[in-house]
Amino acid sequence: MNSWFRFLLLLLAVPAITAGQGLGAQSIVASRIRVIVDNDFSGDPDGLFQLAHLLLSPSVDVRAIIGSHLRVGDGFDNSTMQADNAVKKAQELVQTMGLKITIPIIAGSNTAMPNDSTPVKSEAVKFIIREALRTDTQLPLYVLCGAGLTEMASALLTNPQIANKLTLVWIGGPEYTDLALPPPNYSTPEYNLNIDIAAARVVFNRTAVPIWQIPRNAYRQALLPYSLLLLKVKPQGKTGKYLSDVLERLMTRLQQYKLNIGETYVLGDSPLVLLTALQSSFEADPSSSEYVLRISPRITPQGTYEYNHAGRQIRVYNRLDIQLMFTDFFAKLELMNRP
């Protein structure tokens, strides 16, 4: 028996016991990455599903939750206080879940960047910088953005030194034409990119921050059937009912506007959990999903891609393990609500 195998048996025989975040009981799973969650929680409810899933994932240490803004006049929230409203929604979810955890929930900017060289100021930007510059931990830091990139871009402009101290995982951007075709009647610019084009231009064009991008063709794979919402989510206590009610209210509202979305809903922000909390055990990486290495494109003022000969390599995910993602989510909801 070689020494590595004996060491592995020893580790398996004497597991370290730690408190699993959000599971409400002792767990043998310890945090191995830090994350900051940045999302437009007053917008598309997919952000709330993603947040609930992440908070139930003991392998991640959620350092902060940032509520971010939407596009001006967005149909989900057409107010001028979108980031503040996002904070209220995140607080509402955390309270509903009844988690005995203390995580800062911070408002980002209520407006987009004025241009691609002027950062916005907010407590959220300060927090990203402080967390990235920590020297008292070896856990890698991921910033998970499910909407625009205002806070991330502003932090990078304010302190460029943080670029090599974190990985940005971003849900957003249109298809790369050699990888996928856009959907019928697609929007240009892509929804999340259009929230703050100037911020995307900062992150892609002016920084060297590592990027894991989940563009539209990939995040649209995260289809939750309404049947599974009813069977696997809604019966699971206050949290399941809360999430189901949010989505069903939206479905009813869309019917009033004569919009027929069928029997599935795109939970497009949930891949943020898949690519972080659900990385492989040894040689940790999102090994069940597929990506290509791509020279980072230049983002144009119109929100399209153009070739950038000086770009660095980024990951562009094109196939996601949706089964793993949803199976894990359903299981964690059920475990949370066991007596």
Coordinates of C-alpha atoms in Angstrom, one line a residue:
M1 CA 0.0 0.0 0.0
N2 CA 1.6 3.3 -1.1
S3 CA 2.0 6.2 1.3
W4 CA -0.6 8.4 -0.5
F5 CA -3.3 5.7 -0.3
R6 CA -2.6 5.2 3.5
F7 CA -2.8 9.0 4.0
L8 CA -6.1 9.1 2.2
L9 CA -7.6 6.3 4.3
L10 CA -6.5 8.1 7.4
L11 CA -8.3 11.3 6.3
L12 CA -11.4 9.4 5.5
A13 CA -11.3 7.5 8.8
V14 CA -11.0 10.7 10.9
P15 CA -13.0 13.5 9.3
A16 CA -12.8 17.0 10.6
I17 CA -16.2 18.1 11.9
T18 CA -17.2 21.7 11.2
A19 CA -20.5 23.6 11.3
G20 CA -22.0 23.6 7.8
Q21 CA -23.2 27.0 6.8
G22 CA -27.0 27.1 6.5
L23 CA -27.6 23.4 7.1
G24 CA -28.4 23.9 10.7
A25 CA -26.5 20.8 11.9
Q26 CA -22.9 19.5 12.3
S27 CA -21.4 18.7 8.9
I28 CA -18.2 17.0 7.7
V29 CA -18.0 19.5 4.9
A30 CA -15.7 22.5 5.6
S31 CA -15.6 25.8 3.7
R32 CA -12.8 25.8 1.1
I33 CA -13.6 29.0 -0.9
R34 CA -14.7 32.5 -0.1
V35 CA -17.5 34.2 -2.2
I36 CA -19.0 37.6 -2.5
V37 CA -22.4 37.5 -4.1
D38 CA -23.5 40.5 -6.2
N39 CA -26.9 40.4 -7.8
D40 CA -30.0 42.4 -8.7
F41 CA -32.3 40.7 -6.2
S42 CA -35.2 43.1 -6.8
G43 CA -35.2 42.0 -10.5
D44 CA -35.5 38.5 -12.0
P45 CA -36.3 36.0 -9.1
D46 CA -33.5 33.7 -10.4
G47 CA -31.1 35.6 -8.2
L48 CA -33.1 34.6 -5.0
F49 CA -33.0 31.0 -6.0
Q50 CA -29.2 31.2 -6.5
L51 CA -28.8 33.0 -3.1
A52 CA -30.8 30.4 -1.2
H53 CA -28.8 27.6 -2.8
L54 CA -25.5 29.2 -2.0
L55 CA -26.5 29.9 1.6
L56 CA -27.2 26.2 2.0
S57 CA -23.8 25.2 0.6
P58 CA -21.3 24.5 3.4
S59 CA -18.2 24.4 1.2
V60 CA -18.4 28.1 0.6
D61 CA -17.8 31.0 3.1
V62 CA -20.2 33.7 2.0
R63 CA -18.4 36.9 3.0
A64 CA -21.0 39.4 1.8
I65 CA -24.2 39.8 -0.2
I66 CA -24.4 42.8 -2.4
G67 CA -27.6 44.1 -3.8
S68 CA -27.1 45.7 -7.2
H69 CA -29.0 47.9 -9.7
L70 CA -30.9 47.1 -12.9
R71 CA -31.2 49.0 -16.1
V72 CA -33.0 52.3 -15.8
G73 CA -36.8 51.7 -16.1
D74 CA -36.5 47.9 -15.9
G75 CA -39.8 46.2 -15.8
F76 CA -38.9 44.2 -12.7
D77 CA -38.2 47.3 -10.7
N78 CA -38.5 50.7 -12.4
S79 CA -37.6 52.7 -9.2
T80 CA -34.5 54.8 -8.7
M81 CA -33.6 52.7 -5.6
Q82 CA -33.0 49.3 -7.2
A83 CA -29.9 48.4 -5.2
D84 CA -31.6 49.3 -1.9
N85 CA -34.6 47.3 -2.9
A86 CA -32.3 44.4 -3.8
V87 CA -30.9 44.5 -0.2
K88 CA -34.4 44.3 1.2
K89 CA -35.2 41.3 -0.9
A90 CA -32.0 39.5 0.2
Q91 CA -32.8 40.3 3.8
E92 CA -36.3 39.0 3.4
L93 CA -35.0 35.7 2.0
V94 CA -32.4 35.3 4.7
Q95 CA -35.0 36.0 7.4
T96 CA -37.4 33.5 5.8
M97 CA -34.7 30.8 5.8
G98 CA -34.1 31.4 9.5
L99 CA -30.3 30.9 9.2
K100 CA -28.2 31.6 12.3
I101 CA -25.5 33.3 10.3
T102 CA -24.2 36.9 10.2
I103 CA -23.4 38.0 6.7
P104 CA -23.2 41.7 5.7
I105 CA -25.9 42.6 3.2
I106 CA -24.8 45.7 1.4
A107 CA -26.3 48.0 -1.2
G108 CA -24.2 48.7 -4.3
S109 CA -24.7 51.8 -6.4
N110 CA -28.3 52.6 -7.6
T111 CA -26.9 53.8 -10.9
A112 CA -24.5 52.6 -13.5
M113 CA -21.0 54.0 -14.1
P114 CA -21.0 57.3 -15.9
N115 CA -18.2 56.1 -18.2
D116 CA -15.5 53.4 -18.4
S117 CA -12.9 55.3 -16.3
T118 CA -14.9 56.7 -13.4
P119 CA -15.7 54.3 -10.6
V120 CA -18.8 54.7 -8.5
K121 CA -18.4 54.8 -4.7
S122 CA -20.2 52.5 -2.3
E123 CA -19.7 50.4 0.8
A124 CA -20.0 47.4 -1.5
V125 CA -16.9 48.5 -3.5
K126 CA -15.0 49.1 -0.3
F127 CA -15.9 45.6 0.9
I128 CA -14.7 43.9 -2.3
I129 CA -11.4 45.6 -2.0
R130 CA -10.9 44.8 1.7
E131 CA -11.8 41.2 1.2
A132 CA -9.5 40.8 -1.7
L133 CA -6.6 42.3 0.2
R134 CA -6.9 40.0 3.2
T135 CA -3.7 38.3 4.2
D136 CA -5.1 36.2 7.1
T137 CA -6.6 33.4 4.9
Q138 CA -5.5 31.2 2.1
L139 CA -9.0 30.4 0.8
P140 CA -9.5 31.6 -2.8
L141 CA -11.9 34.4 -3.3
Y142 CA -14.6 34.4 -6.0
V143 CA -16.9 37.3 -6.8
L144 CA -20.2 36.0 -8.2
C145 CA -22.0 38.5 -10.4
G146 CA -25.5 37.6 -11.6
A147 CA -26.3 41.0 -13.1
G148 CA -24.3 44.0 -14.0
L149 CA -20.6 44.6 -13.2
T150 CA -20.8 48.1 -11.6
E151 CA -19.3 47.2 -8.2
M152 CA -16.6 44.8 -9.6
A153 CA -15.5 47.4 -12.2
S154 CA -15.4 50.2 -9.7
A155 CA -13.4 48.1 -7.2
L156 CA -10.8 47.3 -9.9
L157 CA -10.5 50.9 -11.0
T158 CA -10.2 52.1 -7.4
N159 CA -7.5 49.5 -6.5
P160 CA -6.1 47.7 -9.5
Q161 CA -4.0 45.5 -7.1
I162 CA -7.0 43.3 -6.4
A163 CA -7.1 42.0 -10.0
N164 CA -4.8 39.0 -9.2
K165 CA -6.4 38.2 -5.9
L166 CA -9.8 37.0 -7.0
T167 CA -11.8 35.3 -9.7
L168 CA -14.8 36.9 -11.3
V169 CA -17.7 34.5 -12.2
W170 CA -20.1 36.4 -14.4
I171 CA -23.5 35.5 -15.8
G172 CA -23.7 37.7 -18.8
G173 CA -22.7 38.5 -22.3
P174 CA -24.0 37.4 -25.7
E175 CA -23.1 34.2 -27.5
Y176 CA -19.7 33.8 -29.2
T177 CA -20.6 33.2 -32.8
D178 CA -18.3 30.2 -33.3
L179 CA -19.7 28.5 -30.2
A180 CA -23.5 29.1 -30.3
L181 CA -26.2 30.8 -32.2
P182 CA -28.4 33.4 -30.4
P183 CA -32.0 32.5 -29.5
P184 CA -35.0 33.6 -31.6
N185 CA -35.9 37.3 -31.1
Y186 CA -32.8 37.9 -29.0
S187 CA -32.0 41.2 -27.4
T188 CA -29.0 43.3 -28.2
P189 CA -27.1 44.1 -26.0
E190 CA -27.5 41.0 -23.8
Y191 CA -29.6 41.7 -20.7
N192 CA -26.9 41.6 -18.0
L193 CA -24.3 43.3 -20.1
N194 CA -26.8 46.1 -20.9
I195 CA -27.3 46.9 -17.2
D196 CA -23.9 48.7 -17.2
I197 CA -22.0 48.5 -20.5
A198 CA -19.3 50.9 -19.2
A199 CA -18.6 48.5 -16.3
A200 CA -18.3 45.5 -18.6
R201 CA -15.8 47.6 -20.8
V202 CA -13.7 48.2 -17.7
V203 CA -13.6 44.6 -16.6
F204 CA -12.9 43.1 -20.1
N205 CA -11.0 45.9 -21.8
R206 CA -8.9 47.5 -19.0
T207 CA -8.1 44.9 -16.4
A208 CA -6.4 41.5 -16.0
V209 CA -8.8 40.0 -13.6
P210 CA -9.5 36.3 -14.2
I211 CA -13.0 35.8 -15.7
W212 CA -15.2 32.7 -15.8
Q213 CA -18.0 33.8 -18.1
I214 CA -21.3 32.1 -18.5
P215 CA -22.8 33.8 -21.6
R216 CA -26.5 33.7 -22.7
N217 CA -26.3 30.3 -24.5
A218 CA -25.0 28.7 -21.4
Y219 CA -27.1 30.3 -18.7
R220 CA -30.3 29.6 -20.7
Q221 CA -29.6 25.9 -20.2
A222 CA -30.7 26.2 -16.5
L223 CA -34.3 25.4 -17.2
L224 CA -36.5 24.6 -14.2
P225 CA -39.8 22.8 -15.2
Y226 CA -42.8 24.1 -13.3
S227 CA -43.6 20.5 -12.4
L228 CA -40.4 20.3 -10.4
L229 CA -41.1 23.7 -8.8
L230 CA -44.3 22.2 -7.4
L231 CA -42.8 18.8 -6.4
K232 CA -39.3 19.6 -5.2
V233 CA -39.4 23.3 -4.1
K234 CA -42.8 24.4 -3.0
P235 CA -43.4 21.7 -0.3
Q236 CA -40.0 22.4 1.4
G237 CA -41.1 24.6 4.3
K238 CA -41.1 28.4 4.4
T239 CA -38.1 28.7 2.1
G240 CA -39.6 26.5 -0.6
K241 CA -42.9 28.3 -0.4
Y242 CA -41.3 31.7 -0.5
L243 CA -39.3 30.9 -3.6
S244 CA -42.2 29.2 -5.3
D245 CA -44.6 32.1 -4.5
V246 CA -42.1 34.7 -5.9
L247 CA -41.9 32.8 -9.2
E248 CA -45.6 32.0 -9.4
R249 CA -46.5 35.7 -8.9
L250 CA -44.2 36.6 -11.8
M251 CA -45.8 33.9 -14.0
T252 CA -49.2 35.3 -13.2
R253 CA -48.1 38.8 -13.9
L254 CA -46.7 37.8 -17.3
Q255 CA -50.0 36.3 -18.2
Q256 CA -51.7 39.6 -17.6
Y257 CA -49.3 41.1 -20.2
K258 CA -50.2 38.3 -22.6
L259 CA -46.8 36.7 -22.4
N260 CA -46.8 32.9 -22.5
I261 CA -43.6 31.5 -21.1
G262 CA -44.7 27.9 -21.2
E263 CA -43.8 25.5 -18.4
T264 CA -40.2 26.2 -17.8
Y265 CA -38.3 29.1 -16.2
V266 CA -34.6 29.9 -16.7
L267 CA -32.9 30.0 -13.3
G268 CA -29.9 31.6 -15.1
D269 CA -28.1 32.7 -12.0
S270 CA -27.8 29.2 -10.4
P271 CA -24.7 28.3 -12.4
L272 CA -22.9 30.6 -10.0
V273 CA -23.4 27.9 -7.3
L274 CA -22.6 25.0 -9.7
L275 CA -19.2 26.5 -10.6
T276 CA -18.1 27.2 -7.1
A277 CA -19.8 25.2 -4.3
L278 CA -20.0 22.1 -6.5
Q279 CA -16.4 21.8 -7.7
S280 CA -14.8 18.4 -7.8
S281 CA -13.4 16.9 -4.6
F282 CA -9.7 16.4 -5.6
E283 CA -8.0 18.8 -8.0
A284 CA -10.9 21.2 -7.3
D285 CA -12.5 22.6 -10.4
P286 CA -16.1 22.6 -12.0
S287 CA -15.2 19.3 -13.6
S288 CA -18.7 18.3 -14.7
S289 CA -19.2 21.4 -16.9
E290 CA -17.3 22.4 -20.0
Y291 CA -15.6 25.5 -21.1
V292 CA -13.2 26.8 -23.7
L293 CA -10.3 29.1 -23.2
R294 CA -10.8 32.3 -25.2
I295 CA -8.9 35.5 -25.7
S296 CA -10.9 38.1 -23.9
P297 CA -12.8 40.1 -26.4
R298 CA -13.0 43.9 -26.3
I299 CA -16.5 45.1 -25.4
T300 CA -17.7 47.9 -27.7
P301 CA -19.8 50.9 -26.5
Q302 CA -22.7 49.1 -28.2
G303 CA -22.3 46.0 -26.0
T304 CA -20.9 43.7 -28.7
Y305 CA -17.6 41.8 -28.9
E306 CA -14.7 42.7 -31.1
Y307 CA -11.3 40.9 -31.3
N308 CA -8.6 42.1 -28.9
H309 CA -5.2 41.0 -29.8
A310 CA -3.9 42.1 -26.4
G311 CA -6.6 40.2 -24.4
R312 CA -5.8 37.7 -21.7
Q313 CA -7.3 34.2 -21.7
I314 CA -10.7 33.8 -20.0
R315 CA -12.9 30.8 -19.4
V316 CA -16.1 30.8 -21.5
Y317 CA -18.5 28.1 -20.3
N318 CA -20.6 26.4 -23.0
R319 CA -22.1 23.4 -21.3
L320 CA -23.3 23.2 -17.7
D321 CA -24.1 20.2 -15.5
I322 CA -27.7 21.3 -14.8
Q323 CA -28.6 17.9 -13.4
L324 CA -26.0 18.2 -10.6
M325 CA -27.0 21.8 -10.0
F326 CA -30.7 21.2 -9.5
T327 CA -30.4 17.8 -7.8
D328 CA -28.1 19.4 -5.2
F329 CA -30.5 22.3 -4.7
F330 CA -33.5 20.1 -4.2
A331 CA -31.6 17.9 -1.8
K332 CA -30.4 20.8 0.3
L333 CA -33.9 22.3 0.6
E334 CA -35.2 18.9 1.7
L335 CA -32.4 18.4 4.3
M336 CA -33.0 21.9 5.6
N337 CA -36.6 21.2 6.3
R338 CA -36.2 17.8 7.9
P339 CA -37.3 17.7 11.6

